[in-house]
Structure formats: C-alpha cells, structure tokens
PDB file of C-alpha atoms in Angstrom:
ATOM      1  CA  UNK G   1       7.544 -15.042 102.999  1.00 43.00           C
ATOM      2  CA  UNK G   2       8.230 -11.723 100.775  1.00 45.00           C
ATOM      3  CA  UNK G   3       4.844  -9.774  99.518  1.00 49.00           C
ATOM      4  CA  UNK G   4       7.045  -8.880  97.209  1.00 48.00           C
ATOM      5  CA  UNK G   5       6.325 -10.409  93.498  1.00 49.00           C
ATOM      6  CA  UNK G   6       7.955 -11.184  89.969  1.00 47.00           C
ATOM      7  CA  UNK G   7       7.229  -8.589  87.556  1.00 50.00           C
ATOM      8  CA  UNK G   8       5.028  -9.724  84.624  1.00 48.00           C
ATOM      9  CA  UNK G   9       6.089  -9.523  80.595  1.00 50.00           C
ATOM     10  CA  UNK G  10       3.469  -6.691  80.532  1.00 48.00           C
ATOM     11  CA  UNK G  11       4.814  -3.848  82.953  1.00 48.00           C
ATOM     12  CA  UNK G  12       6.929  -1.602  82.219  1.00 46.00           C
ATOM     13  CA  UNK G  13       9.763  -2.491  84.379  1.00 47.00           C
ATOM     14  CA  UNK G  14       9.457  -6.318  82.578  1.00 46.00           C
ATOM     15  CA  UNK G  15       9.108  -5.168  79.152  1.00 45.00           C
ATOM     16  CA  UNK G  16      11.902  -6.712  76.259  1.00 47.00           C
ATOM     17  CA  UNK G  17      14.595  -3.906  75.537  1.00 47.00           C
ATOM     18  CA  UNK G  18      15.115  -2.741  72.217  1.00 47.00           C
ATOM     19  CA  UNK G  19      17.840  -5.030  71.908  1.00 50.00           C
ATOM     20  CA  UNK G  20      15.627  -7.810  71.983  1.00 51.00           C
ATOM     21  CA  UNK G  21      15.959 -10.702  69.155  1.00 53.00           C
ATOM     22  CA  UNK G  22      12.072 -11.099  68.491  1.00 52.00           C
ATOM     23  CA  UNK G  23      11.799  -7.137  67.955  1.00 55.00           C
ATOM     24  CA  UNK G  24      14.558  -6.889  65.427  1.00 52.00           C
ATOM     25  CA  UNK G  25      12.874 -10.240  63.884  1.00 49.00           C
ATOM     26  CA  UNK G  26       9.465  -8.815  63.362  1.00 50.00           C
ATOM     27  CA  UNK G  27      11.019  -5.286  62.610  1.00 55.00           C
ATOM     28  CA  UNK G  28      13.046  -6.912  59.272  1.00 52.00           C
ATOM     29  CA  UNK G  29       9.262  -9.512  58.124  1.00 49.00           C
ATOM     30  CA  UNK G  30       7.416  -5.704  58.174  1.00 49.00           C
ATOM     31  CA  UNK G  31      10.064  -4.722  56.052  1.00 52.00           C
ATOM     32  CA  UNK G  32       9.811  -7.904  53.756  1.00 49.00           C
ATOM     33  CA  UNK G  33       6.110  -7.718  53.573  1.00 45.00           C
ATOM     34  CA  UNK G  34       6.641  -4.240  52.404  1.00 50.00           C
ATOM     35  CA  UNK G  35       9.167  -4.676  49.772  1.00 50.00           C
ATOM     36  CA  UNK G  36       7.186  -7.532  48.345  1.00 51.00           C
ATOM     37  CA  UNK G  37       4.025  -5.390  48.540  1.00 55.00           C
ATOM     38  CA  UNK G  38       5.788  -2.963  46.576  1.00 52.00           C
ATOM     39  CA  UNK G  39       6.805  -5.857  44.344  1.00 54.00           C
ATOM     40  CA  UNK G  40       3.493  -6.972  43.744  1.00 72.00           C
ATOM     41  CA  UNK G  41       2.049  -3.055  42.608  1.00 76.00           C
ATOM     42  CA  UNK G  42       4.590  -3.153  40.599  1.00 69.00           C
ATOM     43  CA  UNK G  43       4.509  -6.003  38.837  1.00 72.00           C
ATOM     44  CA  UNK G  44       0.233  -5.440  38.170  1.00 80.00           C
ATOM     45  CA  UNK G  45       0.893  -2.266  36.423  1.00 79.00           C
ATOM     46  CA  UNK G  46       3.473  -4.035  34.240  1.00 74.00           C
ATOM     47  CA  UNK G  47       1.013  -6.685  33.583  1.00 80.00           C
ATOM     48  CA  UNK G  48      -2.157  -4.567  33.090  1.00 83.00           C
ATOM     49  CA  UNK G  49      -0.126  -2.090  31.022  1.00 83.00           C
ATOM     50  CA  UNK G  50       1.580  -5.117  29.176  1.00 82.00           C
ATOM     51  CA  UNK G  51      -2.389  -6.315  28.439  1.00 86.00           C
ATOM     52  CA  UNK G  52      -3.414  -2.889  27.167  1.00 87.00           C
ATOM     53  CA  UNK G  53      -0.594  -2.889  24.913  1.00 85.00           C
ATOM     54  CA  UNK G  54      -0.794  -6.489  23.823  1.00 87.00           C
ATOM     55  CA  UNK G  55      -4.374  -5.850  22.983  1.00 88.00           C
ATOM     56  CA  UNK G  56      -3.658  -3.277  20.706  1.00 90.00           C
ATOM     57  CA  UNK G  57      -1.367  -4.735  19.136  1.00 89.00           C
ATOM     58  CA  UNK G  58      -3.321  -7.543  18.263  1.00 90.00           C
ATOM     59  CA  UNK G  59      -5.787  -6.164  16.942  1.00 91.00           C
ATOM     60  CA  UNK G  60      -3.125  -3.953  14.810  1.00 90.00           C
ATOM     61  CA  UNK G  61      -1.325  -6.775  13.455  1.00 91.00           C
ATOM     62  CA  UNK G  62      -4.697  -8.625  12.280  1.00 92.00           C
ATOM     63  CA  UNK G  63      -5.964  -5.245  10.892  1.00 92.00           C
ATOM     64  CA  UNK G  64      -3.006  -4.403   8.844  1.00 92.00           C
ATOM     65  CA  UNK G  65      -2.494  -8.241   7.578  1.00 92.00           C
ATOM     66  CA  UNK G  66      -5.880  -8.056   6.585  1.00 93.00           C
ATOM     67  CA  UNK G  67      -5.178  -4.575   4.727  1.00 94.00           C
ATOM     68  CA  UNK G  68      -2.298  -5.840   2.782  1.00 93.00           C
ATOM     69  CA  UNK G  69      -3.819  -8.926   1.449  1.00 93.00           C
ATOM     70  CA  UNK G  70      -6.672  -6.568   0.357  1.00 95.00           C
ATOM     71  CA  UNK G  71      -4.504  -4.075  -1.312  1.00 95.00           C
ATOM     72  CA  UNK G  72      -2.461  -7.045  -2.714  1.00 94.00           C
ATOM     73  CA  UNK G  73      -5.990  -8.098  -4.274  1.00 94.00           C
ATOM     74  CA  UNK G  74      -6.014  -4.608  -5.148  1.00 95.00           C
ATOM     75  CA  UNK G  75      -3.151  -4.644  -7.147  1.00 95.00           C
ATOM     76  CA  UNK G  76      -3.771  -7.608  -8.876  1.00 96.00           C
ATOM     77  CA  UNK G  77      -6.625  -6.718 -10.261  1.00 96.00           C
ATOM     78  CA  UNK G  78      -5.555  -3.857 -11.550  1.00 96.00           C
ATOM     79  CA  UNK G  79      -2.173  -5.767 -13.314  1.00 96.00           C
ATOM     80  CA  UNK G  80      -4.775  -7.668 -15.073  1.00 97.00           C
ATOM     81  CA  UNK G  81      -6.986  -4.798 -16.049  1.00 96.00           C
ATOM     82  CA  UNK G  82      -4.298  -3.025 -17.234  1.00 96.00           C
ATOM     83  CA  UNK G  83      -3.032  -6.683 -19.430  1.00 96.00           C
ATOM     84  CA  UNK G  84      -6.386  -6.624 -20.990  1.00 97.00           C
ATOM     85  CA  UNK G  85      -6.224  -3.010 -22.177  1.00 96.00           C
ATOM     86  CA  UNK G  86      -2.446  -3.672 -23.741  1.00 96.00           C
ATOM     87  CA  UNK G  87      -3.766  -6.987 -25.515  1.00 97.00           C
ATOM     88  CA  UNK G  88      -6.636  -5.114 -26.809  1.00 97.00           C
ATOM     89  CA  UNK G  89      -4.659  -1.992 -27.935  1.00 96.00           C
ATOM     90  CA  UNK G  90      -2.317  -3.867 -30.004  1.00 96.00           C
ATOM     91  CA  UNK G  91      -4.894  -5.551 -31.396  1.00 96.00           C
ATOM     92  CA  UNK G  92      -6.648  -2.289 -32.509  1.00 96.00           C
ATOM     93  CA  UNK G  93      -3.548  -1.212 -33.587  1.00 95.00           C
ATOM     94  CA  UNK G  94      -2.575  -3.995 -35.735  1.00 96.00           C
ATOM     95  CA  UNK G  95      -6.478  -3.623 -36.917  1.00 95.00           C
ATOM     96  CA  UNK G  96      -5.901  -0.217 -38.315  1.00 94.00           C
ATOM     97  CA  UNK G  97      -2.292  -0.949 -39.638  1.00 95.00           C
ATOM     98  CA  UNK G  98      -4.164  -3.443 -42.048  1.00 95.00           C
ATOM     99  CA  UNK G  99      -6.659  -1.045 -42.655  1.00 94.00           C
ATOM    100  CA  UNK G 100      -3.857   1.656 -43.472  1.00 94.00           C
ATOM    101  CA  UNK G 101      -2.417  -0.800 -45.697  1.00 95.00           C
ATOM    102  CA  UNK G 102      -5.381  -1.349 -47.348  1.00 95.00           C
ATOM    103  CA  UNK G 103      -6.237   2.092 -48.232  1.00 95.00           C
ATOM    104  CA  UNK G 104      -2.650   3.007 -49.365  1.00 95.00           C
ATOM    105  CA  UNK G 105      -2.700   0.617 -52.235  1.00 96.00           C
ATOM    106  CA  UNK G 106      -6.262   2.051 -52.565  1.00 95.00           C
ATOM    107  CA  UNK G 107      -4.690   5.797 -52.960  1.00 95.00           C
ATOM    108  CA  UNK G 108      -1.991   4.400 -55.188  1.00 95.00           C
ATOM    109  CA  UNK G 109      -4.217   2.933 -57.558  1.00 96.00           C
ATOM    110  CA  UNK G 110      -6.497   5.650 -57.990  1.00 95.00           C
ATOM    111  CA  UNK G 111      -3.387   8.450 -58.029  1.00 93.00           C
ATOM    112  CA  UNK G 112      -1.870   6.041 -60.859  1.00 94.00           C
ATOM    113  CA  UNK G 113      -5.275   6.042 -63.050  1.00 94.00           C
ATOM    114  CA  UNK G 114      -5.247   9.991 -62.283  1.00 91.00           C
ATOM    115  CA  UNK G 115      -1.841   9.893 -63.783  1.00 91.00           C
ATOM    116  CA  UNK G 116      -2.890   8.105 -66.814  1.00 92.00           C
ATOM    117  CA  UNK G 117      -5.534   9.891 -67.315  1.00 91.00           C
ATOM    118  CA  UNK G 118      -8.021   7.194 -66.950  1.00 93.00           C
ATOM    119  CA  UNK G 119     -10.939   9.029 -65.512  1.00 92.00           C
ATOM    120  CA  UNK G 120     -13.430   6.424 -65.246  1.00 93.00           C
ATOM    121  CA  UNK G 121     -10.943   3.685 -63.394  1.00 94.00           C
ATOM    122  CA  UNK G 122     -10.356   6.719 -61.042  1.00 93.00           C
ATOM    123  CA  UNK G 123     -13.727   7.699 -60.238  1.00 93.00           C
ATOM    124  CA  UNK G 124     -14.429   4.330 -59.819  1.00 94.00           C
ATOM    125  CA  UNK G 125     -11.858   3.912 -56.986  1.00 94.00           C
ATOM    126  CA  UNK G 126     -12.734   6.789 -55.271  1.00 94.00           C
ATOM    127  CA  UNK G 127     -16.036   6.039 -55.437  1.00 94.00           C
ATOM    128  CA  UNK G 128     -15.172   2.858 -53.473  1.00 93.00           C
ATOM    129  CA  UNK G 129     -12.589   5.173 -50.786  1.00 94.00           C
ATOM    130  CA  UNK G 130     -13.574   4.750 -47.422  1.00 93.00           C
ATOM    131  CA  UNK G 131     -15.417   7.395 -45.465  1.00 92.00           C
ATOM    132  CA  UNK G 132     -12.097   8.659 -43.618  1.00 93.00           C
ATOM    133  CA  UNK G 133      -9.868   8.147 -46.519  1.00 94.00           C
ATOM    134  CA  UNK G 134     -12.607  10.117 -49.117  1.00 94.00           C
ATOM    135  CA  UNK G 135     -12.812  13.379 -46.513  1.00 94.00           C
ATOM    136  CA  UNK G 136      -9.211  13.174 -45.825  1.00 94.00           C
ATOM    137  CA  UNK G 137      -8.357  13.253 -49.841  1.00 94.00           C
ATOM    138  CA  UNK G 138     -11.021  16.085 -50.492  1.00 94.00           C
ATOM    139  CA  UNK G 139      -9.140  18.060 -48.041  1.00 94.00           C
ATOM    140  CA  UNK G 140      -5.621  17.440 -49.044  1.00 94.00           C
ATOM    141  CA  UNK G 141      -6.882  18.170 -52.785  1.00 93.00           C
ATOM    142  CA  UNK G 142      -7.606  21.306 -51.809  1.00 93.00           C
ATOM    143  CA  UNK G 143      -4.405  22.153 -50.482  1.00 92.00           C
ATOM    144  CA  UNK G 144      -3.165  22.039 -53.826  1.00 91.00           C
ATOM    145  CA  UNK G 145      -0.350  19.634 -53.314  1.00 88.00           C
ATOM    146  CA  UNK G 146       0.489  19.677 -56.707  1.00 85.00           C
ATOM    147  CA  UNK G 147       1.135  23.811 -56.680  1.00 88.00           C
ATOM    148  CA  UNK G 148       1.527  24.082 -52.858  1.00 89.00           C
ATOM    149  CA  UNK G 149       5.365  22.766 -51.329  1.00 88.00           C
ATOM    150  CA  UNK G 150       4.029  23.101 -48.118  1.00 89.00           C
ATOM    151  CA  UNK G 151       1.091  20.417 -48.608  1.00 90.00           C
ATOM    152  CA  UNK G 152       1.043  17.331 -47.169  1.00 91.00           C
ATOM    153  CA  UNK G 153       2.775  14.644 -49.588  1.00 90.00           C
ATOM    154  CA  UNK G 154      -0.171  12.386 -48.834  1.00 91.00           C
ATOM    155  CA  UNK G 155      -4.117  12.700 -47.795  1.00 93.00           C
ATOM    156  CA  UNK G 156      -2.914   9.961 -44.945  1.00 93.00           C
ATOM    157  CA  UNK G 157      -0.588  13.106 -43.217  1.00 92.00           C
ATOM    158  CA  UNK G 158      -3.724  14.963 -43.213  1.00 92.00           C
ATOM    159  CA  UNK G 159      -5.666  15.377 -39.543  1.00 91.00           C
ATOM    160  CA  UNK G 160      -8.855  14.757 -40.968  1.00 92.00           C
ATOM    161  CA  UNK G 161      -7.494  10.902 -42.053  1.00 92.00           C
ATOM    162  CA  UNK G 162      -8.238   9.353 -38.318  1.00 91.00           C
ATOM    163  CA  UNK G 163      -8.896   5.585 -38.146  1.00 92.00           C
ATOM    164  CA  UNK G 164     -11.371   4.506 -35.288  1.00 92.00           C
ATOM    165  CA  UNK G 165      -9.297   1.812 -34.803  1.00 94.00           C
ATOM    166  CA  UNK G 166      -6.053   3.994 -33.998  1.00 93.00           C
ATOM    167  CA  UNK G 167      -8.619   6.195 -31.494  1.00 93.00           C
ATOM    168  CA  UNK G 168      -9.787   3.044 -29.727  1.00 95.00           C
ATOM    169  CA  UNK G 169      -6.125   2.072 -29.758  1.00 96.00           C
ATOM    170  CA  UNK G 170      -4.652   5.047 -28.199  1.00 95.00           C
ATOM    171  CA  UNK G 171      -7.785   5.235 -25.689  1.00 96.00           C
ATOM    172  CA  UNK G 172      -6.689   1.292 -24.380  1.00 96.00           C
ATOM    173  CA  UNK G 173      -3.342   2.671 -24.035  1.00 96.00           C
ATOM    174  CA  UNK G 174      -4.206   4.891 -21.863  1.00 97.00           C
ATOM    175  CA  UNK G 175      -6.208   2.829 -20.314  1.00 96.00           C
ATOM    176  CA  UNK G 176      -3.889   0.618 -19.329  1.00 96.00           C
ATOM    177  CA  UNK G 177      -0.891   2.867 -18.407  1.00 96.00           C
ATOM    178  CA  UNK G 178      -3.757   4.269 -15.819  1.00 96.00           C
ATOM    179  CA  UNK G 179      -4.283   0.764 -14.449  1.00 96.00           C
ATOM    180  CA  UNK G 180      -0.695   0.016 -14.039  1.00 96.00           C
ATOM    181  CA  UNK G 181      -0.280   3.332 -11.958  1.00 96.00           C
ATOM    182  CA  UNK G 182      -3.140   2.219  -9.719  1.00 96.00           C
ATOM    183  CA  UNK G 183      -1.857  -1.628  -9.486  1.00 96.00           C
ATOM    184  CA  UNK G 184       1.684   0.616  -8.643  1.00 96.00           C
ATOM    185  CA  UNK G 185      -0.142   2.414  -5.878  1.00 96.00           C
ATOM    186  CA  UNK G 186      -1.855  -0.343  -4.533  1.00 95.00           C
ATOM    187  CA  UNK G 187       1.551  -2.428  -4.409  1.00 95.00           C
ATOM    188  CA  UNK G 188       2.943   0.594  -2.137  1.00 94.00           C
ATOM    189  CA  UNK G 189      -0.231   0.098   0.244  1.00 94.00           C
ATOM    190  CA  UNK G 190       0.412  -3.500   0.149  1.00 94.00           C
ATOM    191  CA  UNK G 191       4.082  -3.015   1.358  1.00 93.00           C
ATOM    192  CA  UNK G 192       3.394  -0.529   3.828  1.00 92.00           C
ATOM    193  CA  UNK G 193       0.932  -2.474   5.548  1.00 94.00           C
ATOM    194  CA  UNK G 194       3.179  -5.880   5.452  1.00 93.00           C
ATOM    195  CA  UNK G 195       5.791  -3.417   7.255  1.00 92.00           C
ATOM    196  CA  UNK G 196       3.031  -2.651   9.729  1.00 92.00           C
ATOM    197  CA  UNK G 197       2.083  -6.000  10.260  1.00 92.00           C
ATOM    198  CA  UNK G 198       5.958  -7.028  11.149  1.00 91.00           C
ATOM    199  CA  UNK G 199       5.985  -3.803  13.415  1.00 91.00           C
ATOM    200  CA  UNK G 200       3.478  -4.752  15.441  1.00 91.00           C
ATOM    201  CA  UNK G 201       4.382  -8.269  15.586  1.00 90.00           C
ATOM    202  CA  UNK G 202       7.435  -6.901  17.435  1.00 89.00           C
ATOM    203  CA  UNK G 203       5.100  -4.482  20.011  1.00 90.00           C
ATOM    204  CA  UNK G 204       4.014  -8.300  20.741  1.00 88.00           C
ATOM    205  CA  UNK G 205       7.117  -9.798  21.011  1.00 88.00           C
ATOM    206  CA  UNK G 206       8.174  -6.773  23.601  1.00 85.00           C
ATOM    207  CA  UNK G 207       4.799  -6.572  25.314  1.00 84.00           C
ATOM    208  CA  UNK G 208       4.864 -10.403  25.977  1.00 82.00           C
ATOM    209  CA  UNK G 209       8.614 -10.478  27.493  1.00 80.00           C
ATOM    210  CA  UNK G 210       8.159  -7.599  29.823  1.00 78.00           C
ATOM    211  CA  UNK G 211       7.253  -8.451  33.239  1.00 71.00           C
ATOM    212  CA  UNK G 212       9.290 -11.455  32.968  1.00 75.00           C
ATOM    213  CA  UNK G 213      12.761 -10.247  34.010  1.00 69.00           C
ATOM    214  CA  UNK G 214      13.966 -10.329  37.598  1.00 72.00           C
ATOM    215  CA  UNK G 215      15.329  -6.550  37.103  1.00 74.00           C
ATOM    216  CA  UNK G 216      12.363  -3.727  37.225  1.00 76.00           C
ATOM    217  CA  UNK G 217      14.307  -1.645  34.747  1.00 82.00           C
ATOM    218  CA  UNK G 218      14.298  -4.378  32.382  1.00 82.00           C
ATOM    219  CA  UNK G 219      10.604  -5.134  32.324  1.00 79.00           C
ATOM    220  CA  UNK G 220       9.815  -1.260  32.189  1.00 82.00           C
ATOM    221  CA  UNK G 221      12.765  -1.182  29.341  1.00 85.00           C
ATOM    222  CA  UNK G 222      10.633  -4.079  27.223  1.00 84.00           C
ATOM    223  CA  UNK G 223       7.165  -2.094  27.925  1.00 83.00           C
ATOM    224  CA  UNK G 224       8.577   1.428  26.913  1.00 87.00           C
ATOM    225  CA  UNK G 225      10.055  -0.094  23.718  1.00 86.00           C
ATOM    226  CA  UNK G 226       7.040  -1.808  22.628  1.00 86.00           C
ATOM    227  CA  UNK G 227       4.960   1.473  23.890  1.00 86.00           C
ATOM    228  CA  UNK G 228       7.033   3.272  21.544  1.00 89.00           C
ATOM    229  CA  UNK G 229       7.145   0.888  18.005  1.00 88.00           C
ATOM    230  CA  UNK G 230       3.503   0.668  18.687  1.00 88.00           C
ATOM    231  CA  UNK G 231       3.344   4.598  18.901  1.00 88.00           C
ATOM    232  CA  UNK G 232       5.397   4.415  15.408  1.00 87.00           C
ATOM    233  CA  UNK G 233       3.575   1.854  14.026  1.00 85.00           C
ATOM    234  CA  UNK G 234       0.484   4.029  14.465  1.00 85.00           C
ATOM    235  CA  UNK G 235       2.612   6.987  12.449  1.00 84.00           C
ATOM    236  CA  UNK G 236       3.405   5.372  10.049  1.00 80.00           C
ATOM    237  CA  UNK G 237      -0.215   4.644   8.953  1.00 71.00           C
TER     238      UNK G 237
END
C-alpha cells in the first residue's frame, strides 16, 4: 500500500475555494445581521426620540388645557364684574335723574316766587335747597345772569352743581368698561391657549405614528414634523 494519504478539510491544499456555496452563504447572513443591526439603532433612536417628544408634549397639552380653562374662569369673572358695575351705574344714574328732577321744580318754584316778588315763599324754598343745589345757585347768582349774557341760563350748568349720585355713576362706568377690557384680555389668553392645546395634540398625533412606517424617511419625516409644531407651539407661548 501507498504512504501516501487524503488531505484533510484543514490544510491548505484541502481548503473550500472561494467559490464555495457555504462561504457565499455565510458571507450574505453577516450582511443580514448587519443591515438588521443597523435597523434596530435605528429604529431605538426613533423610539427614544419619539418618547422624549411625546413626553413633552403631554405634559404641554395638559398644561395649556389647564391654562385656558383658567383664563376662561378668568374671563368670566370679569364679564360678571363688569355686569354688576353697569346695573349699578344705571341705577345711580337713574338715582340722580330723579334727584335732578326734583330740584328743578325746586329752582322753578323759588325763581317764580322771586318773580312775584314773594320774598318769604322764596326764602323759604331756598332755605329747603339742597346742599349742592344751594352752593351751585350762590355761585351762578353771582355771575349776574340777569346782567351777564355769558352766564349760565341755570345754577344746574354750573360746575359746582355735582350730584354724588352722577360721581358714583360715572366711577361704575368706568368700572365696568375696565372689567370688560380685562374679561377681553383674558378671552385672548383663553384662545391662545385652546390653539396650544390643539397644537400639541398634533406633536402627539406625529410623535405616536413615527416609527411605525416601513420607510426610514417616513418615520424621521413624522418625528421632524412633530419636532418642529412642538418647537412652534413653544413660540407661540
């Protein structure tokens, strides 16, 4: 017999050529292993970035709902100040038209006894002339209204004839134009953050869709669009 032997899988001159189906085999599973490595990085950014966002924008959209049913509080309570002061300026007002009233038929009756002559009848009335009405008529007497054109034609044109009621009036007016610019302003918050609230329910609605599409643009399309209405969202604050 022959010394001379078989050569084994492990020497060189027995080794598979290149050509070899269980190289190319292994040579295309590396490959596969490495594209769905690849895969897999990628798609744990997209989720932990997706989470970051999502986060955020939870919080946002509970923040900002919470703001505008606080400024629509806001508001609210302002209409209703400001509904109070109008009711209770046209009740002062109607107050010191019946008080005006009042103390014209006053005026008339004394100016008539003046007229007449009838002294006593007219110090009698203007003894009973109320406080604003007596220092108003001293003062338009001494204008000399019935020498003087450019007198008043009555003590009531006078600025020293002032009714408490038509001060307390004009202060509820103002009063309540002031609380109807506030319940205005707080109306404006209120809208802004309802916008806010729908804004960042759509950074939700993108955040929670990305990482869901076969296509890696896609997902990073969804991600960068609700990075970016988040990023406006914040602006607009």
């Amino acid at each position: 017999m022959s010394d001379e032997r078989l050569p084994l899988p492990g020497d060189a001159t027995g080794a598979p050529s290149a050509d070899h189906p269980g190289s190319a085999l292994a040579s295309i599973g590396d490959r596969i292993l490495s594209t769905e490595s690849e895969v897999s990085r990628f798609d744990r950014w997209v989720e932990f970035i997706a989470a970051v966002v999502l986060s955020l924008a939870t919080v946002a959209t509970a923040w900002a709902g919470y703001q505008a049913t606080l400024w629509g509080g806001e508001q609210a309570r302002h209409m209703a100040a400001a509904t109070a002061a109008n009711v209770q300026s046209a009740q002062q007002a109607s107050s010191a038209q019946q008080r005006l009233s009042l103390q014209a038929t006053l005026f008339v009756q004394w100016a008539t006894a003046i007229s007449e002559e009838n002294q006593d009848l007219a110090d009698f009335l203007y003894q009973r002339f109320p406080a604003e009405l007596r220092v108003a008529t001293d003062a338009w007497l001494a204008t000399q209204p019935l020498k003087n054109p450019d007198a008043p034609a009555t003590p009531f044109e006078m600025a020293e004839y002032a009714l408490p009621e038509t001060a307390r009036a004009a202060e509820l007016r103002a009063e309540a134009e002031s609380e109807s610019s506030l319940a205005a302003q707080s109306n404006d918050i209120s809208d802004r953050y309802v916008l806010l609230t729908v804004i960042f329910a759509s950074v939700l609605f993108f955040g929670g869709i990305s990482g869901k599409f076969q296509s890696k643009a896609i997902d990073l399309a969804m991600l960068a669009i609700s990075g970016l209405v988040f990023v406006a969202g914040l602006g607009i604050l």
